């Protein structure tokens, strides 16, 4: 054993090198014991939530309700995707709801009142969202103001700008015959194309995994076996195929949800396979160590804030299109809290450095499932807030316990 090798390092290397399905299962079990839970808690929680609501109301898992659930997930889920990025660098953005409300108001004013082309109105909203994140980054880097304070001020200030823009009328209706509203409410993927997407997803998963494994082998490192890659891709093919088939029993898969999934996949690739993504995790894990390693920490912080507010703008535009209206309450209510809660419930650590883009997807599905299930039971929003709060507290508690376990096992 060399001076740089530890028993933990050798153990991790043996886990990576295990072959076959049995080896993969043993490796997963060992990581769970070491506190590396991944998405396992949220998947188990989702199964429990769905089972309970289905037992109480058989309509819950109907194709009609699940299609509605996917459409409701997309706008806030996209906002939560941006929150994931900020949490990964160990910061927080409390203004994502106000950013989404303001940018949707900008889009509506330009599109309806000023009669600009819809694409130009959307572009203006996204640019403003990007600019807000840049301002946050400059204040954070240059003056050292905590992100909690910066974004809290942004929450209040941007809400005021939104109310000022909407003026006395307080509401702007979007034309139902516009392409934006049709995209959010009526656009669904053709049946044949939905199955093509499933095949492409499974094939892409295998190709990506195989290329990554080949690069590791070329570098004389252990890698995932081809057998496991094939089995994983087949499971994805069957699982997604069943889901798509079931949703196609009614309206099918909405293009807005496809956009959400595409953004999740793109962000997953960026975070996991690019230098920028590795810098995000490095800064979130230890900012000082990242700085000494040559990473431009300030640029990473600014980029994280910009990504967060830009995605909040996209989510705000889609939320407005879904309702075909923008008003003084757009981006308000529980949008802000649901976006942050979705990121945390989905498995993103509040301590920074841990989480994936899929946290936004899983977290928002949990939150919308709770909302949908309680609505079907004719329970008011008070119960939804209480249940969501309990789930959020449980998710943070699990993360804290898992973090202690990782520290004790030398995996922190």
Short mmCIF file of C-alpha atoms in Angstrom, two decimals:
data_model
loop_
_atom_site.label_atom_id
_atom_site.label_comp_id
_atom_site.label_asym_id
_atom_site.label_seq_id
_atom_site.Cartn_x
_atom_site.Cartn_y
_atom_site.Cartn_z
CA UNK A 1 0.00 0.00 0.00
CA UNK A 2 1.40 3.38 -0.97
CA UNK A 3 1.32 6.48 1.22
CA UNK A 4 -1.48 7.91 -0.89
CA UNK A 5 -3.71 4.86 -0.66
CA UNK A 6 -6.00 4.23 2.28
CA UNK A 7 -8.13 1.17 3.06
CA UNK A 8 -11.18 3.26 2.15
CA UNK A 9 -9.70 4.07 -1.27
CA UNK A 10 -9.06 0.40 -1.97
CA UNK A 11 -12.52 -0.53 -0.79
CA UNK A 12 -14.12 2.03 -3.10
CA UNK A 13 -12.02 0.76 -6.02
CA UNK A 14 -13.17 -2.82 -5.39
CA UNK A 15 -16.78 -1.63 -5.28
CA UNK A 16 -16.39 0.09 -8.63
CA UNK A 17 -14.80 -2.97 -10.14
CA UNK A 18 -17.49 -5.46 -9.15
CA UNK A 19 -18.94 -7.17 -12.18
CA UNK A 20 -22.47 -8.22 -13.02
CA UNK A 21 -25.81 -7.49 -11.45
CA UNK A 22 -24.89 -9.09 -8.15
CA UNK A 23 -21.80 -6.94 -7.85
CA UNK A 24 -23.83 -3.84 -8.63
CA UNK A 25 -26.38 -4.74 -5.95
CA UNK A 26 -23.62 -5.33 -3.40
CA UNK A 27 -22.00 -2.02 -4.31
CA UNK A 28 -25.31 -0.20 -3.92
CA UNK A 29 -25.92 -1.77 -0.53
CA UNK A 30 -22.45 -0.82 0.66
CA UNK A 31 -22.91 2.80 -0.47
CA UNK A 32 -26.24 3.00 1.36
CA UNK A 33 -24.61 1.69 4.52
CA UNK A 34 -21.97 4.37 4.13
CA UNK A 35 -24.58 7.12 3.98
CA UNK A 36 -24.56 7.63 0.20
CA UNK A 37 -28.33 7.27 -0.23
CA UNK A 38 -28.72 9.02 -3.58
CA UNK A 39 -32.33 9.14 -4.74
CA UNK A 40 -33.35 6.05 -2.77
CA UNK A 41 -35.27 7.90 0.01
CA UNK A 42 -37.33 10.00 -2.40
CA UNK A 43 -38.16 6.99 -4.59
CA UNK A 44 -39.35 5.04 -1.54
CA UNK A 45 -41.32 8.08 -0.36
CA UNK A 46 -42.93 8.48 -3.77
CA UNK A 47 -44.01 4.83 -3.78
CA UNK A 48 -45.56 5.25 -0.33
CA UNK A 49 -47.36 8.47 -1.31
CA UNK A 50 -48.77 6.96 -4.49
CA UNK A 51 -49.85 3.78 -2.71
CA UNK A 52 -51.68 5.70 0.03
CA UNK A 53 -53.51 8.07 -2.33
CA UNK A 54 -54.42 5.28 -4.72
CA UNK A 55 -55.90 3.29 -1.84
CA UNK A 56 -57.93 6.33 -0.74
CA UNK A 57 -59.03 7.34 -4.25
CA UNK A 58 -58.70 4.99 -7.28
CA UNK A 59 -58.70 7.98 -9.63
CA UNK A 60 -55.28 9.11 -8.42
CA UNK A 61 -53.23 6.80 -10.65
CA UNK A 62 -55.61 7.07 -13.58
CA UNK A 63 -54.11 8.11 -16.90
CA UNK A 64 -56.14 11.33 -16.91
CA UNK A 65 -54.84 12.44 -13.51
CA UNK A 66 -51.24 11.49 -14.25
CA UNK A 67 -51.28 13.51 -17.48
CA UNK A 68 -52.51 16.52 -15.51
CA UNK A 69 -49.85 15.86 -12.88
CA UNK A 70 -47.04 15.92 -15.46
CA UNK A 71 -48.26 19.22 -16.88
CA UNK A 72 -48.47 20.78 -13.43
CA UNK A 73 -44.93 19.59 -12.64
CA UNK A 74 -43.20 21.33 -15.53
CA UNK A 75 -43.24 25.08 -14.64
CA UNK A 76 -42.27 24.78 -10.96
CA UNK A 77 -39.99 21.85 -11.77
CA UNK A 78 -37.95 24.03 -14.12
CA UNK A 79 -37.67 26.66 -11.38
CA UNK A 80 -36.57 23.92 -8.95
CA UNK A 81 -33.89 22.84 -11.42
CA UNK A 82 -32.29 26.26 -11.05
CA UNK A 83 -32.55 26.05 -7.27
CA UNK A 84 -30.64 22.75 -7.42
CA UNK A 85 -27.68 24.51 -9.05
CA UNK A 86 -27.57 27.22 -6.38
CA UNK A 87 -27.84 24.68 -3.56
CA UNK A 88 -24.97 22.67 -5.06
CA UNK A 89 -22.61 25.62 -4.49
CA UNK A 90 -23.87 25.93 -0.92
CA UNK A 91 -26.01 29.02 -1.46
CA UNK A 92 -29.76 29.74 -1.60
CA UNK A 93 -32.11 31.81 -3.74
CA UNK A 94 -35.30 32.86 -1.98
CA UNK A 95 -36.47 35.06 -4.84
CA UNK A 96 -37.14 32.49 -7.57
CA UNK A 97 -40.89 32.95 -7.18
CA UNK A 98 -40.63 36.72 -7.57
CA UNK A 99 -38.26 36.31 -10.52
CA UNK A 100 -40.75 34.02 -12.25
CA UNK A 101 -43.61 36.43 -11.53
CA UNK A 102 -41.73 39.49 -12.78
CA UNK A 103 -40.47 37.86 -15.95
CA UNK A 104 -43.92 36.49 -16.77
CA UNK A 105 -45.28 40.04 -16.33
CA UNK A 106 -42.56 41.36 -18.67
CA UNK A 107 -43.50 38.75 -21.24
CA UNK A 108 -47.23 39.57 -20.98
CA UNK A 109 -46.70 43.35 -21.21
CA UNK A 110 -44.46 43.05 -24.26
CA UNK A 111 -46.64 40.44 -25.97
CA UNK A 112 -50.14 41.72 -25.21
CA UNK A 113 -49.83 45.42 -24.42
CA UNK A 114 -46.90 46.30 -26.70
CA UNK A 115 -47.90 43.73 -29.36
CA UNK A 116 -44.39 42.41 -29.89
CA UNK A 117 -43.89 38.92 -31.38
CA UNK A 118 -44.27 36.25 -28.72
CA UNK A 119 -40.74 34.92 -29.24
CA UNK A 120 -39.30 38.38 -28.66
CA UNK A 121 -41.39 38.83 -25.51
CA UNK A 122 -40.15 35.46 -24.18
CA UNK A 123 -36.56 36.35 -25.04
CA UNK A 124 -36.87 39.66 -23.18
CA UNK A 125 -38.19 37.85 -20.10
CA UNK A 126 -35.33 35.34 -20.15
CA UNK A 127 -32.71 38.07 -20.62
CA UNK A 128 -34.09 39.97 -17.63
CA UNK A 129 -34.03 36.79 -15.57
CA UNK A 130 -30.40 36.25 -16.55
CA UNK A 131 -29.53 39.85 -15.64
CA UNK A 132 -31.07 39.48 -12.18
CA UNK A 133 -28.84 36.49 -11.47
CA UNK A 134 -25.78 38.39 -12.66
CA UNK A 135 -26.58 41.24 -10.26
CA UNK A 136 -26.95 38.73 -7.42
CA UNK A 137 -23.56 37.27 -8.26
CA UNK A 138 -21.83 40.66 -8.31
CA UNK A 139 -23.28 41.67 -4.95
CA UNK A 140 -22.32 38.32 -3.44
CA UNK A 141 -18.76 38.32 -4.79
CA UNK A 142 -17.87 41.99 -4.39
CA UNK A 143 -19.52 42.84 -1.08
CA UNK A 144 -19.79 39.46 0.61
CA UNK A 145 -23.49 39.89 1.41
CA UNK A 146 -25.00 36.48 2.27
CA UNK A 147 -27.11 35.02 -0.52
CA UNK A 148 -29.98 34.66 1.96
CA UNK A 149 -30.09 38.45 2.41
CA UNK A 150 -29.51 39.29 -1.25
CA UNK A 151 -32.31 37.09 -2.51
CA UNK A 152 -34.66 38.05 0.29
CA UNK A 153 -34.23 41.67 -0.80
CA UNK A 154 -34.75 40.52 -4.37
CA UNK A 155 -37.96 38.75 -3.39
CA UNK A 156 -39.42 41.98 -2.04
CA UNK A 157 -38.00 44.36 -4.63
CA UNK A 158 -38.90 42.26 -7.68
CA UNK A 159 -42.43 41.77 -6.36
CA UNK A 160 -42.75 45.54 -6.20
CA UNK A 161 -41.53 45.90 -9.80
CA UNK A 162 -44.03 43.24 -10.90
CA UNK A 163 -46.93 45.12 -9.27
CA UNK A 164 -45.74 48.37 -10.86
CA UNK A 165 -45.55 46.81 -14.32
CA UNK A 166 -49.05 45.35 -14.15
CA UNK A 167 -50.44 48.68 -13.01
CA UNK A 168 -53.97 49.35 -11.80
CA UNK A 169 -55.61 46.59 -13.84
CA UNK A 170 -53.41 44.02 -12.13
CA UNK A 171 -53.97 41.27 -14.69
CA UNK A 172 -53.17 40.51 -18.33
CA UNK A 173 -54.86 37.68 -20.23
CA UNK A 174 -52.85 35.86 -22.87
CA UNK A 175 -54.61 35.07 -26.19
CA UNK A 176 -55.86 31.48 -26.21
CA UNK A 177 -54.99 31.16 -29.89
CA UNK A 178 -51.33 32.06 -29.32
CA UNK A 179 -48.68 29.42 -29.83
CA UNK A 180 -47.39 29.86 -26.30
CA UNK A 181 -50.71 29.02 -24.65
CA UNK A 182 -51.31 26.16 -27.08
CA UNK A 183 -47.87 24.76 -26.22
CA UNK A 184 -48.59 24.76 -22.50
CA UNK A 185 -52.19 23.52 -22.63
CA UNK A 186 -52.89 21.61 -25.83
CA UNK A 187 -49.61 20.40 -27.35
CA UNK A 188 -48.99 16.69 -26.91
CA UNK A 189 -46.40 14.39 -28.45
CA UNK A 190 -47.74 12.12 -31.21
CA UNK A 191 -48.03 8.53 -30.02
CA UNK A 192 -45.45 7.13 -32.43
CA UNK A 193 -42.95 9.87 -31.56
CA UNK A 194 -43.35 9.26 -27.83
CA UNK A 195 -42.15 5.68 -28.32
CA UNK A 196 -39.26 6.93 -30.45
CA UNK A 197 -38.23 9.13 -27.54
CA UNK A 198 -38.28 6.09 -25.26
CA UNK A 199 -36.00 4.11 -27.56
CA UNK A 200 -33.65 7.08 -27.99
CA UNK A 201 -33.49 7.57 -24.20
CA UNK A 202 -32.59 3.92 -23.57
CA UNK A 203 -30.05 3.86 -26.40
CA UNK A 204 -28.54 7.15 -25.28
CA UNK A 205 -28.19 5.87 -21.72
CA UNK A 206 -26.31 2.81 -22.95
CA UNK A 207 -24.11 4.78 -25.36
CA UNK A 208 -23.19 7.32 -22.71
CA UNK A 209 -22.42 4.66 -20.12
CA UNK A 210 -20.42 2.56 -22.57
CA UNK A 211 -18.32 5.52 -23.71
CA UNK A 212 -17.62 6.49 -20.10
CA UNK A 213 -16.67 2.90 -19.21
CA UNK A 214 -14.36 2.66 -22.23
CA UNK A 215 -12.54 5.85 -21.26
CA UNK A 216 -12.02 4.47 -17.75
CA UNK A 217 -10.63 1.21 -19.10
CA UNK A 218 -8.28 3.09 -21.41
CA UNK A 219 -7.02 4.95 -18.35
CA UNK A 220 -6.46 1.58 -16.59
CA UNK A 221 -9.33 2.20 -14.19
CA UNK A 222 -12.12 -0.16 -13.26
CA UNK A 223 -15.43 0.44 -15.01
CA UNK A 224 -19.04 -0.71 -15.06
CA UNK A 225 -19.50 -3.96 -16.96
CA UNK A 226 -21.26 -4.05 -20.32
CA UNK A 227 -23.71 -6.58 -18.86
CA UNK A 228 -24.83 -4.06 -16.26
CA UNK A 229 -25.10 -1.29 -18.86
CA UNK A 230 -27.34 -3.44 -21.05
CA UNK A 231 -29.52 -4.47 -18.09
CA UNK A 232 -29.89 -0.85 -17.00
CA UNK A 233 -30.86 0.30 -20.48
CA UNK A 234 -33.39 -2.52 -20.89
CA UNK A 235 -35.01 -1.60 -17.57
CA UNK A 236 -35.24 2.04 -18.66
CA UNK A 237 -36.71 0.98 -22.01
CA UNK A 238 -39.38 -1.17 -20.37
CA UNK A 239 -40.14 1.32 -17.60
CA UNK A 240 -40.46 4.36 -19.83
CA UNK A 241 -42.36 2.33 -22.41
CA UNK A 242 -44.99 1.35 -19.87
CA UNK A 243 -45.31 4.92 -18.59
CA UNK A 244 -45.69 6.35 -22.09
CA UNK A 245 -48.18 3.65 -23.06
CA UNK A 246 -50.27 4.41 -19.98
CA UNK A 247 -50.24 8.18 -20.54
CA UNK A 248 -51.19 7.63 -24.18
CA UNK A 249 -54.43 6.01 -23.02
CA UNK A 250 -55.76 9.58 -22.76
CA UNK A 251 -54.03 12.73 -23.97
CA UNK A 252 -50.48 11.45 -23.86
CA UNK A 253 -47.20 13.18 -23.03
CA UNK A 254 -47.28 16.99 -23.09
CA UNK A 255 -44.58 18.86 -24.97
CA UNK A 256 -44.15 21.13 -21.96
CA UNK A 257 -43.22 18.12 -19.82
CA UNK A 258 -40.86 16.94 -22.56
CA UNK A 259 -39.16 20.35 -22.40
CA UNK A 260 -38.78 19.94 -18.64
CA UNK A 261 -37.23 16.48 -19.08
CA UNK A 262 -34.90 17.79 -21.78
CA UNK A 263 -33.67 20.56 -19.48
CA UNK A 264 -33.11 18.01 -16.69
CA UNK A 265 -31.07 15.79 -19.01
CA UNK A 266 -29.02 18.70 -20.32
CA UNK A 267 -28.30 19.94 -16.80
CA UNK A 268 -27.48 16.39 -15.69
CA UNK A 269 -24.89 16.15 -18.47
CA UNK A 270 -23.47 19.60 -17.68
CA UNK A 271 -23.14 18.84 -13.98
CA UNK A 272 -21.79 15.33 -14.38
CA UNK A 273 -19.63 15.38 -17.51
CA UNK A 274 -18.23 18.90 -17.95
CA UNK A 275 -15.48 20.90 -16.29
CA UNK A 276 -18.01 23.52 -15.27
CA UNK A 277 -20.16 20.91 -13.54
CA UNK A 278 -17.21 19.50 -11.64
CA UNK A 279 -16.37 23.04 -10.56
CA UNK A 280 -19.91 23.44 -9.20
CA UNK A 281 -19.50 20.37 -7.00
CA UNK A 282 -15.97 21.38 -5.97
CA UNK A 283 -17.05 24.84 -4.84
CA UNK A 284 -20.05 23.41 -3.00
CA UNK A 285 -17.86 20.83 -1.27
CA UNK A 286 -15.10 23.22 -0.20
CA UNK A 287 -14.82 26.66 -1.75
CA UNK A 288 -11.33 27.35 -0.38
CA UNK A 289 -9.98 24.03 -1.65
CA UNK A 290 -11.54 24.73 -5.02
CA UNK A 291 -9.88 28.15 -5.15
CA UNK A 292 -6.48 26.65 -4.35
CA UNK A 293 -7.03 24.09 -7.09
CA UNK A 294 -7.27 26.93 -9.61
CA UNK A 295 -11.05 27.17 -9.97
CA UNK A 296 -12.49 30.64 -10.47
CA UNK A 297 -14.83 30.47 -7.50
CA UNK A 298 -16.38 33.87 -8.11
CA UNK A 299 -17.29 32.95 -11.68
CA UNK A 300 -18.86 29.69 -10.48
CA UNK A 301 -21.01 31.52 -7.94
CA UNK A 302 -22.14 34.05 -10.55
CA UNK A 303 -22.92 31.30 -13.06
CA UNK A 304 -24.97 29.43 -10.47
CA UNK A 305 -27.08 32.50 -9.70
CA UNK A 306 -27.53 33.26 -13.42
CA UNK A 307 -28.65 29.70 -14.18
CA UNK A 308 -31.08 29.78 -11.27
CA UNK A 309 -32.79 33.04 -12.23
CA UNK A 310 -32.79 32.19 -15.95
CA UNK A 311 -34.57 28.90 -15.31
CA UNK A 312 -36.94 30.74 -12.97
CA UNK A 313 -37.81 33.04 -15.87
CA UNK A 314 -38.49 30.06 -18.15
CA UNK A 315 -40.67 28.47 -15.48
CA UNK A 316 -42.56 31.73 -14.96
CA UNK A 317 -43.31 32.07 -18.67
CA UNK A 318 -44.60 28.49 -18.84
CA UNK A 319 -46.71 28.96 -15.70
CA UNK A 320 -48.31 32.04 -17.27
CA UNK A 321 -48.95 30.13 -20.48
CA UNK A 322 -50.48 27.26 -18.52
CA UNK A 323 -52.99 29.66 -16.92
CA UNK A 324 -53.25 31.89 -20.02
CA UNK A 325 -52.91 34.90 -17.71
CA UNK A 326 -50.50 36.94 -15.61
CA UNK A 327 -51.63 38.75 -12.49
CA UNK A 328 -50.35 40.21 -9.24
CA UNK A 329 -50.20 36.78 -7.62
CA UNK A 330 -48.10 35.19 -10.40
CA UNK A 331 -44.99 33.71 -8.85
CA UNK A 332 -46.42 34.26 -5.39
CA UNK A 333 -48.23 31.94 -3.05
CA UNK A 334 -46.38 28.67 -2.66
CA UNK A 335 -44.34 28.80 -5.89
CA UNK A 336 -41.20 29.97 -4.13
CA UNK A 337 -41.40 27.45 -1.32
CA UNK A 338 -42.41 24.57 -3.57
CA UNK A 339 -39.44 25.13 -5.87
CA UNK A 340 -36.97 25.14 -2.98
CA UNK A 341 -38.73 22.24 -1.26
CA UNK A 342 -38.69 20.20 -4.49
CA UNK A 343 -34.92 20.59 -4.82
CA UNK A 344 -34.34 19.52 -1.21
CA UNK A 345 -36.91 16.71 -1.16
CA UNK A 346 -35.42 15.38 -4.40
CA UNK A 347 -32.09 14.82 -2.67
CA UNK A 348 -30.07 18.03 -3.05
CA UNK A 349 -28.11 18.72 0.11
CA UNK A 350 -28.53 22.05 1.88
CA UNK A 351 -24.86 21.75 2.85
CA UNK A 352 -23.74 21.99 -0.79
CA UNK A 353 -21.80 19.67 -3.06
CA UNK A 354 -24.36 16.84 -3.25
CA UNK A 355 -27.33 16.34 -5.54
CA UNK A 356 -28.20 15.89 -9.19
CA UNK A 357 -30.46 17.52 -11.75
CA UNK A 358 -32.90 14.66 -11.27
CA UNK A 359 -33.58 16.00 -7.77
CA UNK A 360 -35.79 18.67 -9.34
CA UNK A 361 -37.78 16.06 -11.25
CA UNK A 362 -38.26 13.69 -8.33
CA UNK A 363 -38.94 16.46 -5.82
CA UNK A 364 -41.59 18.23 -7.86
CA UNK A 365 -43.31 14.92 -8.62
CA UNK A 366 -43.53 14.31 -4.86
CA UNK A 367 -44.95 17.77 -4.16
CA UNK A 368 -47.46 17.70 -7.03
CA UNK A 369 -48.50 14.17 -6.07
CA UNK A 370 -49.32 15.39 -2.58
CA UNK A 371 -51.25 18.34 -3.99
CA UNK A 372 -53.14 16.21 -6.50
CA UNK A 373 -53.95 13.48 -3.99
CA UNK A 374 -55.29 15.88 -1.37
CA UNK A 375 -57.33 17.72 -4.02
CA UNK A 376 -58.96 14.46 -5.09
CA UNK A 377 -59.82 13.84 -1.43
CA UNK A 378 -61.51 17.28 -1.29
CA UNK A 379 -59.12 18.52 1.38
CA UNK A 380 -58.19 22.20 1.37
CA UNK A 381 -54.72 23.68 0.96
CA UNK A 382 -54.05 23.76 4.69
CA UNK A 383 -53.46 20.01 4.67
CA UNK A 384 -51.22 20.29 1.61
CA UNK A 385 -48.98 22.82 3.37
CA UNK A 386 -48.77 20.66 6.49
CA UNK A 387 -48.00 17.44 4.61
CA UNK A 388 -45.46 19.12 2.33
CA UNK A 389 -43.78 20.72 5.35
CA UNK A 390 -43.55 17.36 7.09
CA UNK A 391 -42.05 15.72 3.98
CA UNK A 392 -39.53 18.57 3.64
CA UNK A 393 -38.48 18.26 7.28
CA UNK A 394 -38.10 14.50 6.86
CA UNK A 395 -35.97 14.96 3.73
CA UNK A 396 -33.60 17.38 5.49
CA UNK A 397 -33.40 15.09 8.52
CA UNK A 398 -32.49 12.13 6.30
CA UNK A 399 -29.83 14.24 4.56
CA UNK A 400 -28.35 15.29 7.91
CA UNK A 401 -28.23 11.70 9.19
CA UNK A 402 -26.73 10.48 5.91
CA UNK A 403 -24.09 13.23 6.09
CA UNK A 404 -23.04 12.09 9.56
CA UNK A 405 -22.85 8.50 8.29
CA UNK A 406 -20.65 9.57 5.37
CA UNK A 407 -18.33 11.40 7.76
CA UNK A 408 -18.03 8.38 10.04
CA UNK A 409 -17.28 6.13 7.03
CA UNK A 410 -14.77 8.55 5.55
CA UNK A 411 -16.95 9.38 2.53
CA UNK A 412 -17.78 13.02 3.27
#
